[in-house]
Amino acid sequence: MDIRQVEKRIDELIEQLNLHNHNYYVLDQPTITDFEFDTMLQELNCLEKEYPALLRFDSPTQRVGGEIIKSFKQVKHTYPMLSLGNTYSEEELKDFDSRIQKLIVDDFEYVCELKYDGVAIGLTYENGVLMQAVTRGDGVQGDDVTANVKTIRSIPLQLKGDYPEKFEIRGEIILPHAGFEKMNNERIEIGEEAFANPRNAASGSLKMQDSKEVAHRPLDCYLYFLLGENLPYNSHYENLLKAKEWGFKISNYMVKCSNLDDVFDFINYWNKERTKLGFDIDGIVIKVNDYQQWKQLGFTAKSPRWAIAYKFKAEKAISTLLSIDFQVGRTGTVTPVANLRPVQLAGTVVKRASLYNVDFIQNMDIRIGDLVYVEKGGEIIPKIVGVLIDKRSDNTNCFEFISTCPECGSELIRKDGEAAYFCQNENSCPPQIKGKLSHFIHRKAMNIDSLGEGKIEMLFDNALLNDAADLYDLNYENLIGLEKIIESGDDKKQKKLSFQEKTVANILNGIEKSKSVGFERVLFALGIRYVGETVAKKLAIHYQNIDNLMLASVDDLITVDEIGEKIAESIIAFFANKKNILIIDRLRAKGLQFAMFTEAVDLISNVLEGKSFVVSGVFEQFSRDELKLAIEQNGGKNIASISSKTDYVLAGEKMGQEKRKKAETLKIPIISIVDFLEMVR
Ligand code: IVH
């Protein structure tokens, strides 16, 4: 292909991919498979790598992030970012309507919209290109979060159709329930604290320094307000419909109402149906439609007179706190859970509520026997939001967290700066052992799907399974005929589980098959605290095998992408535990993969032959792995840390001071990405 053909192909691919992105993320109507999409994306990626001059800002490859921001630039809003007056009462909504009736003599219409419960954002477009994304901040100025916002697939980087030359559009960044739950499960899996609700998660995601991380958060954005000099219409509703044509995600549930009765119908409908939306709304926004009438109505000091937010009352119930359970997780975290007198709330019977940690209980002074308010916001687990202190009986005691593990009796500890208590008896506390085994066989780890939690429990109870390595000692004789009565479901129905020929064969097959699972997943399966799927992958690629990883120091570990001190220290602690080393040795003897498959790299040239490189820091256009591959493809060698044997240090942004000093002391040339590209050209 000559360069013109390449350019044409890139244009075609971008047009196609952007269209499919829009179909998937904005319209919710994909027309091709993920595989087809990924294939096109990969082709585009390759062409852009080969011809960096042809890289376009609106390429979907630019959605993966990469920019790292230490502190967000403060930007003054062109138009102050006001909020809305809000009310929970029908009466006040009637007052709002009467005021408008008085001030406006002509007919008028309302637009009713969902009130998204997320983070407000203002997007500025110039000539159809997304220029800036700013948070509300104090309403006068906010944080420039453009790099992070560009990773949100439903926000167009380039508009279509006849848009004004310059305008701002405001909306709400939200995290839909499905993404929120998946994300929280993953966080819990790697021992991180779960977000309390989707709004916190969206807000936390938007403020992350590494936009690559933000790209992994399943954020979405609905737009609801246009600002600018040359908007196509003189009314809100029509402009929003136009903005939909430019590519924005505008709600399909926005309606025009000509009287208050219709407004109340809309409110009542969504108060019931909101649980089916798949994301949180906390009310309905009612706006006058006509801009001329906006002018007549004007503003109060804080908010426009032409709009109001009617907020749904969170559904609340009163119940008695009967007792507190303490659950011990895979990594030893002890989580308190409230047992409540069963109470009807938002269509379900609530018996349990999350109590998060000791601080939560103590700050609210929650005591056993108390009458408590339980609330359900959206679909999320019910929580205790208050105590009826004046109804408290005299004989209650202040809550004290347990000091020993409810499962194994070991003493609990609480580390500095952490909210949770831990049971440190990781090798013999039953829920920790069973939790670790369940994690080990998990689909994303060793994927032994012929075993599940019930079977793990049964093998554990029969003393056949105490750690992951025991799995590989299981055989036909000790499995066949094994029996257990289990209780399942809410009604605790009894079921007999018995291992027959077929089950045994399946289990043994699944275990055997797992021996070919790749190193990165074996590493994840080991269940090192804070080492989730992504981190395990990064470590596996960086260190290539478990021996290199076991030798790594904290200083060395933190040079790896996404590894901070907390993770590094957890890795060191894991390998310092002799029992873990013993398990690894046994697993290794059974034939599990503790090294990456080294694929022979196709050589492009040998200009780097005999040269060793350390790649460090962050690069705008390439990931470190891509650069390492380029080094190997040109005959060079990658090494993990700087020593006298290093020929070059390829330095990106944020390379650690320690490394720089070491390279300077050893007089090793520190080269930039430009120098490197020059070498391999
Ligand atoms: S209109 C000048 N429409 O709720 C008012 N806001 O307290 C412009 N919100 O600041 C805002 N859904 O962050 C508007 N459909 C919607 C909304 C909405 C959620 C948020 C927004 C606003 C706050 C009001």
GROMACS .gro file of C-alpha atoms in nm, residues 289-610:
model
  322
  289ASN     CA    1  -3.884   2.445   2.722
  290ASP     CA    2  -3.864   2.788   2.560
  291TYR     CA    3  -3.542   2.997   2.582
  292GLN     CA    4  -3.733   3.325   2.555
  293GLN     CA    5  -3.931   3.222   2.861
  294TRP     CA    6  -3.605   3.125   3.036
  295LYS     CA    7  -3.501   3.487   2.995
  296GLN     CA    8  -3.829   3.613   3.138
  297LEU     CA    9  -3.796   3.386   3.439
  298GLY     CA   10  -3.426   3.448   3.507
  299PHE     CA   11  -3.222   3.313   3.796
  300THR     CA   12  -3.206   3.325   4.170
  301ALA     CA   13  -2.859   3.354   4.324
  302LYS     CA   14  -2.802   2.981   4.295
  303SER     CA   15  -3.026   2.834   4.033
  304PRO     CA   16  -3.253   2.904   3.736
  305ARG     CA   17  -3.620   2.984   3.799
  306TRP     CA   18  -3.716   2.789   3.487
  307ALA     CA   19  -3.625   2.448   3.623
  308ILE     CA   20  -3.660   2.237   3.935
  309ALA     CA   21  -3.553   1.893   4.047
  310TYR     CA   22  -3.816   1.673   4.209
  311LYS     CA   23  -3.625   1.418   4.415
  312PHE     CA   24  -3.754   1.074   4.494
  313LYS     CA   25  -3.765   0.989   4.860
  314ALA     CA   26  -3.519   0.710   4.926
  315GLU     CA   27  -3.720   0.411   5.039
  316LYS     CA   28  -3.672   0.371   5.407
  317ALA     CA   29  -3.796   0.127   5.669
  318ILE     CA   30  -3.750   0.077   6.039
  319SER     CA   31  -3.628  -0.253   6.174
  320THR     CA   32  -3.454  -0.400   6.478
  321LEU     CA   33  -3.088  -0.492   6.474
  322LEU     CA   34  -3.100  -0.847   6.605
  323SER     CA   35  -2.735  -0.940   6.587
  324ILE     CA   36  -2.414  -0.882   6.398
  325ASP     CA   37  -2.238  -1.153   6.200
  326PHE     CA   38  -1.872  -1.141   6.115
  327GLN     CA   39  -1.776  -1.282   5.779
  328VAL     CA   40  -1.419  -1.384   5.709
  329GLY     CA   41  -1.309  -1.345   5.349
  330ARG     CA   42  -1.043  -1.518   5.140
  331THR     CA   43  -0.776  -1.268   5.242
  332GLY     CA   44  -0.876  -1.269   5.609
  333THR     CA   45  -1.077  -0.945   5.610
  334VAL     CA   46  -1.349  -0.958   5.873
  335THR     CA   47  -1.668  -0.782   5.759
  336PRO     CA   48  -1.956  -0.708   5.995
  337VAL     CA   49  -2.307  -0.775   5.861
  338ALA     CA   50  -2.631  -0.676   6.034
  339ASN     CA   51  -2.907  -0.931   6.091
  340LEU     CA   52  -3.236  -0.744   6.096
  341ARG     CA   53  -3.590  -0.830   6.185
  342PRO     CA   54  -3.726  -0.901   5.833
  343VAL     CA   55  -3.888  -0.590   5.690
  344GLN     CA   56  -4.054  -0.501   5.360
  345LEU     CA   57  -3.852  -0.245   5.162
  346ALA     CA   58  -3.880  -0.138   4.797
  347GLY     CA   59  -4.055  -0.459   4.699
  348THR     CA   60  -3.831  -0.708   4.878
  349VAL     CA   61  -3.792  -0.845   5.226
  350VAL     CA   62  -3.473  -0.717   5.383
  351LYS     CA   63  -3.305  -0.932   5.648
  352ARG     CA   64  -2.943  -0.823   5.626
  353ALA     CA   65  -2.764  -0.495   5.578
  354SER     CA   66  -2.408  -0.402   5.518
  355LEU     CA   67  -2.219  -0.253   5.813
  356TYR     CA   68  -1.893  -0.197   5.621
  357ASN     CA   69  -1.640  -0.180   5.908
  358VAL     CA   70  -1.587  -0.093   6.272
  359ASP     CA   71  -1.567   0.285   6.205
  360PHE     CA   72  -1.908   0.283   6.041
  361ILE     CA   73  -2.067   0.113   6.341
  362GLN     CA   74  -1.890   0.326   6.599
  363ASN     CA   75  -1.950   0.658   6.422
  364MET     CA   76  -2.321   0.587   6.416
  365ASP     CA   77  -2.316   0.430   6.762
  366ILE     CA   78  -2.514   0.133   6.635
  367ARG     CA   79  -2.599  -0.117   6.910
  368ILE     CA   80  -2.756  -0.458   6.911
  369GLY     CA   81  -3.127  -0.425   6.998
  370ASP     CA   82  -3.153  -0.077   6.843
  371LEU     CA   83  -3.431   0.028   6.612
  372VAL     CA   84  -3.258   0.137   6.294
  373TYR     CA   85  -3.351   0.308   5.969
  374VAL     CA   86  -3.274   0.092   5.667
  375GLU     CA   87  -3.256   0.250   5.327
  376LYS     CA   88  -3.233   0.123   4.975
  377GLY     CA   89  -3.100   0.356   4.712
  378GLY     CA   90  -3.143   0.205   4.365
  379GLU     CA   91  -3.061  -0.164   4.358
  380ILE     CA   92  -2.766  -0.154   4.591
  381ILE     CA   93  -2.747  -0.358   4.911
  382PRO     CA   94  -2.958  -0.200   5.185
  383LYS     CA   95  -2.775   0.003   5.442
  384ILE     CA   96  -2.838   0.132   5.791
  385VAL     CA   97  -2.866   0.509   5.771
  386GLY     CA   98  -2.966   0.599   6.123
  387VAL     CA   99  -3.049   0.482   6.473
  388LEU     CA  100  -3.364   0.578   6.667
  389ILE     CA  101  -3.161   0.667   6.975
  390ASP     CA  102  -3.458   0.795   7.178
  391LYS     CA  103  -3.622   0.455   7.141
  392ARG     CA  104  -3.313   0.277   7.272
  393SER     CA  105  -3.365   0.064   7.583
  394ASP     CA  106  -3.144   0.123   7.887
  395ASN     CA  107  -2.968  -0.208   7.884
  396THR     CA  108  -2.781  -0.177   7.551
  397ASN     CA  109  -2.404  -0.173   7.534
  398CYS     CA  110  -2.167   0.018   7.309
  399PHE     CA  111  -2.059  -0.200   7.019
  400GLU     CA  112  -1.717  -0.352   7.042
  401PHE     CA  113  -1.556  -0.525   6.752
  402ILE     CA  114  -1.454  -0.883   6.816
  403SER     CA  115  -1.091  -0.937   6.901
  404THR     CA  116  -1.061  -1.296   6.781
  405CYS     CA  117  -1.155  -1.462   6.456
  406PRO     CA  118  -1.508  -1.608   6.472
  407GLU     CA  119  -1.392  -1.899   6.258
  408CYS     CA  120  -1.054  -2.003   6.395
  409GLY     CA  121  -1.010  -1.808   6.718
  410SER     CA  122  -0.688  -1.633   6.613
  411GLU     CA  123  -0.629  -1.282   6.730
  412LEU     CA  124  -0.745  -1.014   6.487
  413ILE     CA  125  -0.524  -0.725   6.384
  414ARG     CA  126  -0.595  -0.387   6.232
  415LYS     CA  127  -0.316  -0.229   6.029
  416ASP     CA  128  -0.241   0.142   6.047
  417GLY     CA  129  -0.460   0.342   5.814
  418GLU     CA  130  -0.688   0.049   5.732
  419ALA     CA  131  -1.051   0.027   5.828
  420ALA     CA  132  -1.074  -0.350   5.834
  421TYR     CA  133  -0.974  -0.608   6.090
  422PHE     CA  134  -0.785  -0.913   5.964
  423CYS     CA  135  -0.740  -1.268   6.068
  424GLN     CA  136  -0.376  -1.345   6.003
  425ASN     CA  137  -0.412  -1.719   6.025
  426GLU     CA  138  -0.412  -1.746   5.649
  427ASN     CA  139  -0.297  -2.105   5.627
  428SER     CA  140  -0.543  -2.267   5.866
  429CYS     CA  141  -0.850  -2.045   5.905
  430PRO     CA  142  -1.126  -2.248   5.728
  431PRO     CA  143  -1.305  -1.971   5.533
  432GLN     CA  144  -0.970  -1.838   5.419
  433ILE     CA  145  -0.858  -2.181   5.301
  434LYS     CA  146  -1.189  -2.248   5.125
  435GLY     CA  147  -1.194  -1.895   4.986
  436LYS     CA  148  -0.842  -1.935   4.849
  437LEU     CA  149  -0.934  -2.268   4.691
  438SER     CA  150  -1.247  -2.120   4.532
  439HIS     CA  151  -1.037  -1.837   4.399
  440PHE     CA  152  -0.778  -2.081   4.265
  441ILE     CA  153  -1.033  -2.277   4.062
  442HIS     CA  154  -1.214  -1.962   3.944
  443ARG     CA  155  -1.293  -1.920   3.575
  444LYS     CA  156  -1.048  -1.634   3.547
  445ALA     CA  157  -0.779  -1.826   3.734
  446MET     CA  158  -0.721  -2.202   3.679
  447ASN     CA  159  -1.071  -2.244   3.537
  448ILE     CA  160  -1.145  -2.582   3.695
  449ASP     CA  161  -1.518  -2.564   3.631
  450SER     CA  162  -1.582  -2.924   3.730
  451LEU     CA  163  -1.532  -2.806   4.088
  452GLY     CA  164  -1.739  -2.541   4.262
  453GLU     CA  165  -1.777  -2.403   4.611
  454GLY     CA  166  -1.991  -2.698   4.727
  455LYS     CA  167  -1.741  -2.958   4.612
  456ILE     CA  168  -1.450  -2.760   4.752
  457GLU     CA  169  -1.625  -2.753   5.088
  458MET     CA  170  -1.687  -3.124   5.073
  459LEU     CA  171  -1.325  -3.205   4.990
  460PHE     CA  172  -1.209  -2.971   5.265
  461ASP     CA  173  -1.442  -3.133   5.520
  462ASN     CA  174  -1.310  -3.474   5.421
  463ALA     CA  175  -0.953  -3.353   5.480
  464LEU     CA  176  -0.865  -3.409   5.116
  465LEU     CA  177  -0.802  -3.047   5.040
  466ASN     CA  178  -0.619  -2.792   5.245
  467ASP     CA  179  -0.429  -2.595   4.987
  468ALA     CA  180  -0.416  -2.557   4.610
  469ALA     CA  181  -0.139  -2.813   4.569
  470ASP     CA  182  -0.358  -3.082   4.730
  471LEU     CA  183  -0.586  -3.059   4.426
  472TYR     CA  184  -0.316  -3.221   4.215
  473ASP     CA  185  -0.282  -3.511   4.461
  474LEU     CA  186  -0.650  -3.607   4.428
  475ASN     CA  187  -0.716  -3.940   4.260
  476TYR     CA  188  -0.998  -4.174   4.168
  477GLU     CA  189  -0.975  -4.380   4.486
  478ASN     CA  190  -1.014  -4.096   4.729
  479LEU     CA  191  -1.293  -3.925   4.533
  480ILE     CA  192  -1.529  -4.205   4.431
  481GLY     CA  193  -1.831  -4.248   4.655
  482LEU     CA  194  -1.763  -3.938   4.861
  483GLU     CA  195  -2.090  -3.811   5.005
  484LYS     CA  196  -2.225  -3.502   5.168
  485ILE     CA  197  -2.563  -3.364   5.269
  486ILE     CA  198  -2.583  -2.999   5.181
  487GLU     CA  199  -2.844  -2.738   5.255
  488SER     CA  200  -2.919  -2.500   4.977
  489GLY     CA  201  -3.141  -2.204   4.902
  490ASP     CA  202  -3.328  -1.976   5.141
  491ASP     CA  203  -3.545  -2.263   5.263
  492LYS     CA  204  -3.233  -2.467   5.343
  493LYS     CA  205  -3.356  -2.766   5.150
  494GLN     CA  206  -3.137  -3.071   5.201
  495LYS     CA  207  -2.960  -3.227   4.906
  496LYS     CA  208  -2.727  -3.525   4.889
  497LEU     CA  209  -2.409  -3.474   4.697
  498SER     CA  210  -2.236  -3.793   4.598
  499PHE     CA  211  -1.940  -3.844   4.368
  500GLN     CA  212  -2.009  -4.097   4.093
  501GLU     CA  213  -1.780  -4.220   3.814
  502LYS     CA  214  -1.869  -3.934   3.584
  503THR     CA  215  -1.825  -3.659   3.842
  504VAL     CA  216  -1.490  -3.800   3.947
  505ALA     CA  217  -1.372  -3.823   3.587
  506ASN     CA  218  -1.481  -3.465   3.526
  507ILE     CA  219  -1.305  -3.335   3.833
  508LEU     CA  220  -0.982  -3.513   3.754
  509ASN     CA  221  -1.000  -3.404   3.391
  510GLY     CA  222  -1.056  -3.043   3.485
  511ILE     CA  223  -0.761  -3.053   3.723
  512GLU     CA  224  -0.538  -3.212   3.462
  513LYS     CA  225  -0.641  -2.957   3.199
  514SER     CA  226  -0.555  -2.670   3.432
  515LYS     CA  227  -0.188  -2.767   3.409
  516SER     CA  228  -0.170  -2.589   3.077
  517VAL     CA  229  -0.319  -2.262   3.204
  518GLY     CA  230  -0.077  -1.975   3.134
  519PHE     CA  231   0.160  -1.831   3.391
  520GLU     CA  232  -0.026  -1.501   3.429
  521ARG     CA  233  -0.338  -1.685   3.540
  522VAL     CA  234  -0.147  -1.920   3.769
  523LEU     CA  235  -0.001  -1.611   3.930
  524PHE     CA  236  -0.348  -1.463   3.974
  525ALA     CA  237  -0.474  -1.797   4.108
  526LEU     CA  238  -0.214  -1.797   4.388
  527GLY     CA  239  -0.432  -1.533   4.553
  528ILE     CA  240  -0.164  -1.285   4.654
  529ARG     CA  241  -0.341  -0.998   4.823
  530TYR     CA  242  -0.396  -0.703   4.587
  531VAL     CA  243  -0.275  -0.904   4.288
  532GLY     CA  244  -0.582  -0.910   4.067
  533GLU     CA  245  -0.609  -1.026   3.711
  534THR     CA  246  -0.456  -0.718   3.553
  535VAL     CA  247  -0.173  -0.686   3.800
  536ALA     CA  248  -0.089  -1.056   3.762
  537LYS     CA  249  -0.069  -1.012   3.388
  538LYS     CA  250   0.162  -0.711   3.417
  539LEU     CA  251   0.388  -0.898   3.660
  540ALA     CA  252   0.398  -1.209   3.443
  541ILE     CA  253   0.495  -1.012   3.134
  542HIS     CA  254   0.753  -0.810   3.319
  543TYR     CA  255   0.923  -1.089   3.510
  544GLN     CA  256   0.852  -1.375   3.268
  545ASN     CA  257   0.877  -1.639   3.539
  546ILE     CA  258   0.812  -1.692   3.908
  547ASP     CA  259   1.181  -1.709   3.999
  548ASN     CA  260   1.246  -1.357   3.869
  549LEU     CA  261   0.938  -1.235   4.051
  550MET     CA  262   1.042  -1.399   4.378
  551LEU     CA  263   1.379  -1.222   4.360
  552ALA     CA  264   1.232  -0.878   4.296
  553SER     CA  265   1.265  -0.608   4.560
  554VAL     CA  266   1.001  -0.347   4.646
  555ASP     CA  267   1.203  -0.086   4.452
  556ASP     CA  268   1.209  -0.308   4.149
  557LEU     CA  269   0.844  -0.407   4.171
  558ILE     CA  270   0.719  -0.050   4.181
  559THR     CA  271   0.882   0.022   3.847
  560VAL     CA  272   0.626  -0.212   3.689
  561ASP     CA  273   0.324  -0.043   3.536
  562GLU     CA  274   0.037  -0.012   3.790
  563ILE     CA  275   0.233  -0.163   4.080
  564GLY     CA  276   0.248   0.063   4.384
  565GLU     CA  277   0.408   0.014   4.721
  566LYS     CA  278   0.105  -0.154   4.875
  567ILE     CA  279   0.098  -0.426   4.609
  568ALA     CA  280   0.478  -0.459   4.612
  569GLU     CA  281   0.486  -0.514   4.987
  570SER     CA  282   0.208  -0.767   4.966
  571ILE     CA  283   0.404  -0.964   4.704
  572ILE     CA  284   0.717  -0.960   4.918
  573ALA     CA  285   0.518  -1.077   5.222
  574PHE     CA  286   0.362  -1.358   5.021
  575PHE     CA  287   0.695  -1.498   4.908
  576ALA     CA  288   0.845  -1.452   5.254
  577ASN     CA  289   0.596  -1.707   5.384
  578LYS     CA  290   0.761  -2.050   5.367
  579LYS     CA  291   0.426  -2.226   5.339
  580ASN     CA  292   0.354  -2.041   5.018
  581ILE     CA  293   0.691  -2.136   4.875
  582LEU     CA  294   0.622  -2.498   4.961
  583ILE     CA  295   0.287  -2.484   4.779
  584ILE     CA  296   0.452  -2.326   4.475
  585ASP     CA  297   0.722  -2.596   4.474
  586ARG     CA  298   0.458  -2.870   4.487
  587LEU     CA  299   0.253  -2.706   4.211
  588ARG     CA  300   0.564  -2.671   4.001
  589ALA     CA  301   0.647  -3.038   4.051
  590LYS     CA  302   0.296  -3.124   3.927
  591GLY     CA  303   0.364  -2.941   3.602
  592LEU     CA  304   0.182  -2.606   3.638
  593GLN     CA  305   0.308  -2.316   3.430
  594PHE     CA  306   0.537  -2.089   3.624
  595ALA     CA  307   0.693  -1.920   3.324
  596MET     CA  308   0.555  -1.741   3.022
  597PHE     CA  309   0.558  -1.933   2.698
  598THR     CA  310   0.840  -1.763   2.514
  599GLU     CA  311   0.728  -1.722   2.162
  600ALA     CA  312   1.010  -1.683   1.914
  601VAL     CA  313   0.998  -1.322   1.802
  602ASP     CA  314   1.017  -1.259   1.429
  603LEU     CA  315   1.322  -1.048   1.371
  604ILE     CA  316   1.278  -0.728   1.172
  605SER     CA  317   1.646  -0.627   1.193
  606ASN     CA  318   1.950  -0.693   1.405
  607VAL     CA  319   2.051  -0.332   1.462
  608LEU     CA  320   2.025  -0.380   1.838
  609GLU     CA  321   2.213  -0.708   1.850
  610GLY     CA  322   2.415  -0.752   2.166
   0.00000   0.00000   0.00000
